[in-house]
Short mmCIF file of C-alpha atoms in Angstrom, two decimals:
data_model
loop_
_atom_site.label_atom_id
_atom_site.label_comp_id
_atom_site.label_asym_id
_atom_site.label_seq_id
_atom_site.Cartn_x
_atom_site.Cartn_y
_atom_site.Cartn_z
CA UNK A 36 0.00 0.00 0.00
CA UNK A 37 2.99 2.31 0.15
CA UNK A 38 3.06 5.10 -2.40
CA UNK A 39 6.18 6.71 -3.82
CA UNK A 40 6.62 10.36 -3.00
CA UNK A 41 7.06 12.57 -6.07
CA UNK A 42 8.75 15.92 -6.09
CA UNK A 43 5.96 17.54 -8.09
CA UNK A 44 3.28 16.58 -5.58
CA UNK A 45 1.97 19.36 -3.34
CA UNK A 46 2.34 18.85 0.40
CA UNK A 47 -0.25 18.10 3.05
CA UNK A 48 0.06 17.43 6.77
CA UNK A 49 -1.82 14.94 8.87
CA UNK A 50 -2.46 14.98 12.61
CA UNK A 51 -4.45 13.07 15.21
CA UNK A 52 -5.89 14.57 18.39
CA UNK A 53 -5.58 11.79 20.96
CA UNK A 54 -8.79 12.66 22.80
CA UNK A 55 -9.85 9.92 25.22
CA UNK A 56 -13.19 8.53 26.45
CA UNK A 57 -13.08 10.54 29.67
CA UNK A 58 -12.64 13.86 27.89
CA UNK A 59 -15.76 13.29 25.77
CA UNK A 60 -17.77 12.20 28.83
CA UNK A 61 -16.52 15.17 30.85
CA UNK A 62 -17.43 17.71 28.19
CA UNK A 63 -20.83 16.07 27.73
CA UNK A 64 -21.59 16.19 31.45
CA UNK A 65 -21.92 12.39 31.52
CA UNK A 66 -21.06 10.37 34.64
CA UNK A 67 -17.98 8.17 34.98
CA UNK A 68 -15.31 10.43 33.53
CA UNK A 69 -13.65 10.86 36.96
CA UNK A 70 -12.15 7.35 36.68
CA UNK A 71 -10.46 8.38 33.38
CA UNK A 72 -11.71 5.47 31.24
CA UNK A 73 -9.49 4.89 28.20
CA UNK A 74 -9.74 3.26 24.81
CA UNK A 75 -6.16 4.01 23.81
CA UNK A 76 -5.23 0.33 24.05
CA UNK A 77 -7.84 -0.33 21.32
CA UNK A 78 -7.55 2.73 19.08
CA UNK A 79 -3.77 3.29 19.08
CA UNK A 80 -2.76 -0.12 17.62
CA UNK A 81 -5.39 0.29 14.91
CA UNK A 82 -4.27 3.69 13.69
CA UNK A 83 -0.57 2.80 14.00
CA UNK A 84 -1.16 -0.27 11.84
CA UNK A 85 -2.94 1.67 9.08
CA UNK A 86 -0.36 4.49 9.12
CA UNK A 87 2.44 1.90 8.88
CA UNK A 88 0.76 0.33 5.84
CA UNK A 89 0.90 3.70 4.08
CA UNK A 90 4.38 4.53 5.44
CA UNK A 91 3.09 7.76 6.96
CA UNK A 92 4.51 9.76 9.86
CA UNK A 93 2.02 12.20 11.35
CA UNK A 94 1.66 14.48 14.38
CA UNK A 95 -0.20 13.12 17.39
CA UNK A 96 -1.37 15.73 19.90
CA UNK A 97 -1.40 14.10 23.34
CA UNK A 98 -3.41 15.14 26.40
CA UNK A 99 -1.14 15.50 29.44
CA UNK A 100 -3.62 13.83 31.83
CA UNK A 101 -3.47 10.67 29.71
CA UNK A 102 0.33 10.75 29.67
CA UNK A 103 0.27 11.03 33.47
CA UNK A 104 -1.69 7.77 33.87
CA UNK A 105 0.35 4.56 33.88
CA UNK A 106 -2.39 2.58 32.11
CA UNK A 107 -1.83 4.68 28.96
CA UNK A 108 1.97 4.55 28.97
CA UNK A 109 2.37 1.57 26.63
CA UNK A 110 0.02 2.97 23.99
CA UNK A 111 1.54 6.47 24.02
CA UNK A 112 5.11 5.13 23.94
CA UNK A 113 4.17 3.02 20.92
CA UNK A 114 3.21 6.20 19.05
CA UNK A 115 6.60 7.80 19.71
CA UNK A 116 8.47 4.57 18.95
CA UNK A 117 6.76 4.41 15.55
CA UNK A 118 8.40 7.74 14.65
CA UNK A 119 5.41 10.07 14.88
CA UNK A 120 5.77 13.67 16.01
CA UNK A 121 4.34 14.29 19.48
CA UNK A 122 2.44 17.53 20.10
CA UNK A 123 0.90 19.09 23.21
CA UNK A 124 -2.91 18.99 23.49
CA UNK A 125 -3.09 20.63 26.97
CA UNK A 126 -3.24 18.79 30.30
CA UNK A 127 -6.92 18.76 31.31
CA UNK A 128 -8.38 19.05 27.78
CA UNK A 129 -10.74 21.85 28.78
CA UNK A 130 -12.10 23.54 25.61
CA UNK A 131 -12.49 26.81 27.50
CA UNK A 132 -8.71 27.32 27.64
CA UNK A 133 -9.25 30.79 26.17
CA UNK A 134 -10.83 31.80 29.50
CA UNK A 135 -7.73 30.90 31.52
CA UNK A 136 -5.35 33.53 32.88
CA UNK A 137 -1.85 33.61 31.44
CA UNK A 138 -0.45 31.99 34.63
CA UNK A 139 -3.05 29.21 34.46
CA UNK A 140 -2.20 28.60 30.80
CA UNK A 141 1.50 28.43 31.66
CA UNK A 142 0.80 25.78 34.31
CA UNK A 143 -1.46 23.82 31.94
CA UNK A 144 1.06 23.75 29.08
CA UNK A 145 4.06 23.06 31.34
CA UNK A 146 2.36 20.19 33.19
CA UNK A 147 1.37 18.52 29.94
CA UNK A 148 4.92 18.98 28.63
CA UNK A 149 6.37 17.37 31.73
CA UNK A 150 4.38 14.14 31.41
CA UNK A 151 4.58 13.97 27.61
CA UNK A 152 8.40 14.30 27.70
CA UNK A 153 8.67 11.79 30.53
CA UNK A 154 7.16 8.91 28.57
CA UNK A 155 7.86 9.83 24.91
CA UNK A 156 11.28 11.52 25.33
CA UNK A 157 10.09 14.18 22.89
CA UNK A 158 9.82 17.87 23.70
CA UNK A 159 6.71 19.13 21.91
CA UNK A 160 7.26 22.00 19.49
CA UNK A 161 3.60 22.21 18.45
CA UNK A 162 0.34 22.79 20.28
CA UNK A 163 -3.34 22.34 19.56
CA UNK A 164 -5.94 23.72 21.95
CA UNK A 165 -8.81 21.41 22.96
CA UNK A 166 -11.94 22.32 21.03
CA UNK A 167 -9.75 24.61 18.85
CA UNK A 168 -9.51 26.93 21.85
CA UNK A 169 -6.88 29.66 21.71
CA UNK A 170 -6.35 33.23 22.86
CA UNK A 171 -3.61 35.88 22.75
CA UNK A 172 -2.50 34.64 26.19
CA UNK A 173 -2.22 31.04 24.96
CA UNK A 174 -0.15 32.12 21.97
CA UNK A 175 2.13 34.27 24.16
CA UNK A 176 2.79 31.34 26.49
CA UNK A 177 3.60 29.06 23.56
CA UNK A 178 6.04 31.56 22.03
CA UNK A 179 7.70 32.15 25.39
CA UNK A 180 8.14 28.42 25.94
CA UNK A 181 9.84 27.94 22.57
CA UNK A 182 7.03 26.37 20.57
CA UNK A 183 7.50 26.60 16.81
CA UNK A 184 3.85 26.42 15.79
CA UNK A 185 0.24 26.42 16.91
CA UNK A 186 -2.45 24.41 15.12
CA UNK A 187 -5.59 25.50 16.96
CA UNK A 188 -7.49 27.60 14.43
CA UNK A 189 -10.45 26.01 12.67
CA UNK A 190 -11.75 28.36 9.94
CA UNK A 191 -15.43 27.49 9.61
CA UNK A 192 -18.76 29.31 9.70
CA UNK A 193 -20.40 26.33 11.41
CA UNK A 194 -19.04 26.92 14.93
CA UNK A 195 -22.24 28.43 16.38
CA UNK A 196 -24.31 25.62 14.86
CA UNK A 197 -22.00 22.98 16.35
CA UNK A 198 -22.15 24.76 19.71
CA UNK A 199 -25.97 24.88 19.64
CA UNK A 200 -26.16 21.15 18.90
CA UNK A 201 -23.66 20.44 21.66
CA UNK A 202 -25.53 22.51 24.28
CA UNK A 203 -28.83 20.85 23.37
CA UNK A 204 -27.42 17.33 23.79
CA UNK A 205 -25.13 17.83 26.81
CA UNK A 206 -26.11 17.48 30.48
CA UNK A 207 -24.40 20.39 32.18
CA UNK A 208 -25.13 22.90 34.92
CA UNK A 209 -25.61 26.61 34.17
CA UNK A 210 -22.10 27.28 35.46
CA UNK A 211 -20.57 24.65 33.17
CA UNK A 212 -22.59 25.88 30.20
CA UNK A 213 -21.28 29.41 30.75
CA UNK A 214 -17.71 28.14 30.38
CA UNK A 215 -18.67 26.83 26.96
CA UNK A 216 -20.29 30.01 25.63
CA UNK A 217 -17.50 30.54 23.09
CA UNK A 218 -17.01 26.84 22.29
CA UNK A 219 -16.16 26.31 18.59
CA UNK A 220 -16.00 30.08 18.05
CA UNK A 221 -18.28 32.52 16.23
CA UNK A 222 -19.23 32.95 12.57
CA UNK A 223 -16.18 35.20 12.13
CA UNK A 224 -13.94 32.15 12.58
CA UNK A 225 -14.88 31.36 9.00
CA UNK A 226 -13.02 34.48 7.88
CA UNK A 227 -9.70 33.17 9.20
CA UNK A 228 -7.09 32.15 6.60
CA UNK A 229 -6.68 28.55 5.47
CA UNK A 230 -3.04 29.02 4.50
CA UNK A 231 -0.22 29.21 7.09
CA UNK A 232 0.58 32.57 8.64
CA UNK A 233 2.34 34.00 11.68
CA UNK A 234 0.97 35.56 14.82
CA UNK A 235 2.57 38.83 15.96
CA UNK A 236 3.12 38.60 19.72
CA UNK A 237 5.02 41.65 20.99
CA UNK A 238 8.61 40.80 20.03
CA UNK A 239 7.82 37.18 19.09
CA UNK A 240 6.13 35.45 16.18
CA UNK A 241 4.48 32.06 16.12
CA UNK A 242 3.59 30.09 13.00
CA UNK A 243 -0.05 29.03 12.69
CA UNK A 244 -1.05 25.94 10.70
CA UNK A 245 -4.87 26.03 10.50
CA UNK A 246 -6.93 22.85 10.53
CA UNK A 247 -8.10 22.87 6.93
CA UNK A 248 -11.76 23.26 6.05
CA UNK A 249 -13.16 23.12 2.54
CA UNK A 250 -11.87 26.14 0.58
CA UNK A 251 -14.55 28.71 -0.33
CA UNK A 252 -17.32 26.98 1.64
CA UNK A 253 -15.38 26.65 4.93
CA UNK A 254 -17.18 23.46 6.01
CA UNK A 255 -15.29 20.74 7.94
CA UNK A 256 -13.34 18.05 6.10
CA UNK A 257 -11.69 16.30 9.03
CA UNK A 258 -12.10 12.53 9.18
CA UNK A 259 -14.80 12.56 11.89
CA UNK A 260 -16.98 14.60 9.53
CA UNK A 261 -16.28 12.10 6.73
CA UNK A 262 -17.37 9.34 9.15
CA UNK A 263 -20.58 11.21 9.92
CA UNK A 264 -21.37 11.50 6.20
CA UNK A 265 -20.68 7.79 5.80
CA UNK A 266 -23.72 7.05 7.99
CA UNK A 267 -25.69 8.05 4.89
CA UNK A 268 -23.31 6.80 2.19
CA UNK A 269 -19.62 5.83 2.08
CA UNK A 270 -19.47 6.80 -1.59
CA UNK A 271 -20.84 10.28 -0.90
CA UNK A 272 -18.44 10.72 2.03
CA UNK A 273 -15.41 9.87 -0.11
CA UNK A 274 -16.66 12.04 -2.98
CA UNK A 275 -16.94 14.90 -0.48
CA UNK A 276 -13.27 14.36 0.47
CA UNK A 277 -12.20 14.26 -3.19
CA UNK A 278 -14.01 17.53 -3.92
CA UNK A 279 -12.41 19.17 -0.88
CA UNK A 280 -8.92 18.08 -1.93
CA UNK A 281 -9.55 19.27 -5.50
CA UNK A 282 -10.57 22.69 -4.16
CA UNK A 283 -7.39 22.74 -2.04
CA UNK A 284 -5.33 22.22 -5.18
CA UNK A 285 -7.27 24.83 -7.16
CA UNK A 286 -6.85 27.44 -4.42
CA UNK A 287 -3.27 26.32 -3.62
CA UNK A 288 -4.10 25.43 -0.05
CA UNK A 289 -1.71 22.85 1.42
CA UNK A 290 -4.23 20.94 3.54
CA UNK A 291 -3.65 20.04 7.18
CA UNK A 292 -6.07 17.20 7.86
CA UNK A 293 -7.23 15.86 11.19
CA UNK A 294 -7.99 12.43 12.66
CA UNK A 295 -9.41 11.36 16.04
CA UNK A 296 -9.34 7.98 17.82
CA UNK A 297 -13.13 7.82 17.31
CA UNK A 298 -12.37 7.32 13.60
CA UNK A 299 -11.01 3.89 14.54
CA UNK A 300 -13.60 2.69 17.06
CA UNK A 301 -17.37 2.32 17.19
CA UNK A 302 -20.12 1.48 19.64
CA UNK A 303 -18.95 -2.13 19.37
CA UNK A 304 -15.82 -1.02 21.20
CA UNK A 305 -17.03 1.94 23.29
CA UNK A 306 -20.71 1.88 24.19
CA UNK A 307 -20.28 4.95 26.44
CA UNK A 308 -19.91 7.25 23.42
CA UNK A 309 -23.34 6.63 21.90
CA UNK A 310 -23.92 10.42 21.84
CA UNK A 311 -20.88 11.07 19.62
CA UNK A 312 -21.63 11.55 15.88
CA UNK A 313 -20.64 8.66 13.63
CA UNK A 314 -20.22 6.09 16.40
CA UNK A 315 -23.00 3.95 14.90
CA UNK A 316 -20.77 3.23 11.89
CA UNK A 317 -19.33 -0.31 12.35
CA UNK A 318 -15.61 -0.56 13.09
CA UNK A 319 -14.80 -2.50 9.91
CA UNK A 320 -16.48 0.22 7.82
CA UNK A 321 -14.64 3.02 9.62
CA UNK A 322 -11.27 1.34 9.07
CA UNK A 323 -12.08 0.83 5.39
CA UNK A 324 -13.01 4.51 5.00
CA UNK A 325 -9.83 5.69 6.75
CA UNK A 326 -7.79 3.34 4.58
CA UNK A 327 -9.38 4.57 1.36
CA UNK A 328 -9.10 8.21 2.47
CA UNK A 329 -5.37 7.80 3.15
CA UNK A 330 -4.98 6.22 -0.28
CA UNK A 331 -6.67 9.22 -1.91
CA UNK A 332 -4.59 11.71 0.07
CA UNK A 333 -1.27 9.87 -0.40
CA UNK A 334 -1.80 9.59 -4.15
CA UNK A 335 -2.25 13.36 -4.46
CA UNK A 336 0.03 14.80 -1.77
CA UNK A 337 3.34 14.29 -0.02
CA UNK A 338 2.11 13.81 3.54
CA UNK A 339 4.16 15.48 6.31
CA UNK A 340 3.88 16.00 10.04
CA UNK A 341 2.47 19.36 11.12
CA UNK A 342 5.94 20.29 12.40
CA UNK A 343 7.41 19.62 8.96
CA UNK A 344 4.55 21.57 7.40
CA UNK A 345 5.34 24.56 9.62
CA UNK A 346 9.04 24.45 8.70
CA UNK A 347 8.17 24.18 5.01
CA UNK A 348 5.82 27.17 5.31
CA UNK A 349 8.45 29.51 6.76
CA UNK A 350 11.37 28.26 4.67
CA UNK A 351 12.26 31.06 2.30
CA UNK A 352 8.78 32.57 2.47
CA UNK A 353 7.37 35.72 3.96
CA UNK A 354 4.15 34.64 5.63
CA UNK A 355 1.27 37.01 6.36
CA UNK A 356 1.41 38.37 9.92
CA UNK A 357 -1.76 38.70 12.00
CA UNK A 358 -2.44 40.12 15.44
CA UNK A 359 -4.49 37.74 17.61
CA UNK A 360 -7.81 39.01 18.90
CA UNK A 361 -9.56 37.91 22.10
CA UNK A 362 -12.43 35.48 21.42
#
């Protein structure tokens, strides 16, 4: 299944947010998250096997709380041992990180770093906020701590719709709901660039690699959305991906595409996540869709880690510079 890389292929990057069962339950207000249930022992071998088949090295953003728990050590170490880049996905995976003070953000990022480095022996150079949460304070902390890139922006107009659906289906108190008022951002998130740029942070700059949405239409194209579409038709879901990649080429967007562990498991494996979109798709079908999607992507692009993507973006280029605004 390996494909030969060609010099004339455009580049793309691929990442996986290693969100765990407990983080979904916590954000949904469902009971049982306090015991930190994990499916990493199921999901990690599956995605490592498929990535190995396609000879791909990607970026895996790890939650510090998972790295701190001994029961997850073997699975997380296997990711690093397979040669994948390890990124920081915060410690507590709270998608209201943009509400934290700068000191709280510093503690959150540093604590995650500590546990990630301890078991992977990699010092993260990239960060993705949970729920695509970021703020000027988050970016300042990252620049100060020597991070080379952030990958937290998600340029889509659908944020308020996703937030409305989430708040309707979750079981949270008024206080917890207030924390999530800016979850997934506003309609103006759709105006953010799809191509890499740099944040201006006083004397520092930080490269931003946005999570790619469909050019022009700014609708999601990450794998979980493909899985959701596959509940209606696998053929339509894959056609949707092909159209999105074609638009990326037409508009010269080098896509940065996103996976989650839920793309490799179903209700057969994790009955607790029945509320999560796409979990009714059988495991065998999900794995087939991921496999076919990686074939489509690998045939059209040279697939890099997000760290490599960031280096490529700044190498010999003058990127646009933006000033971050408070959400």
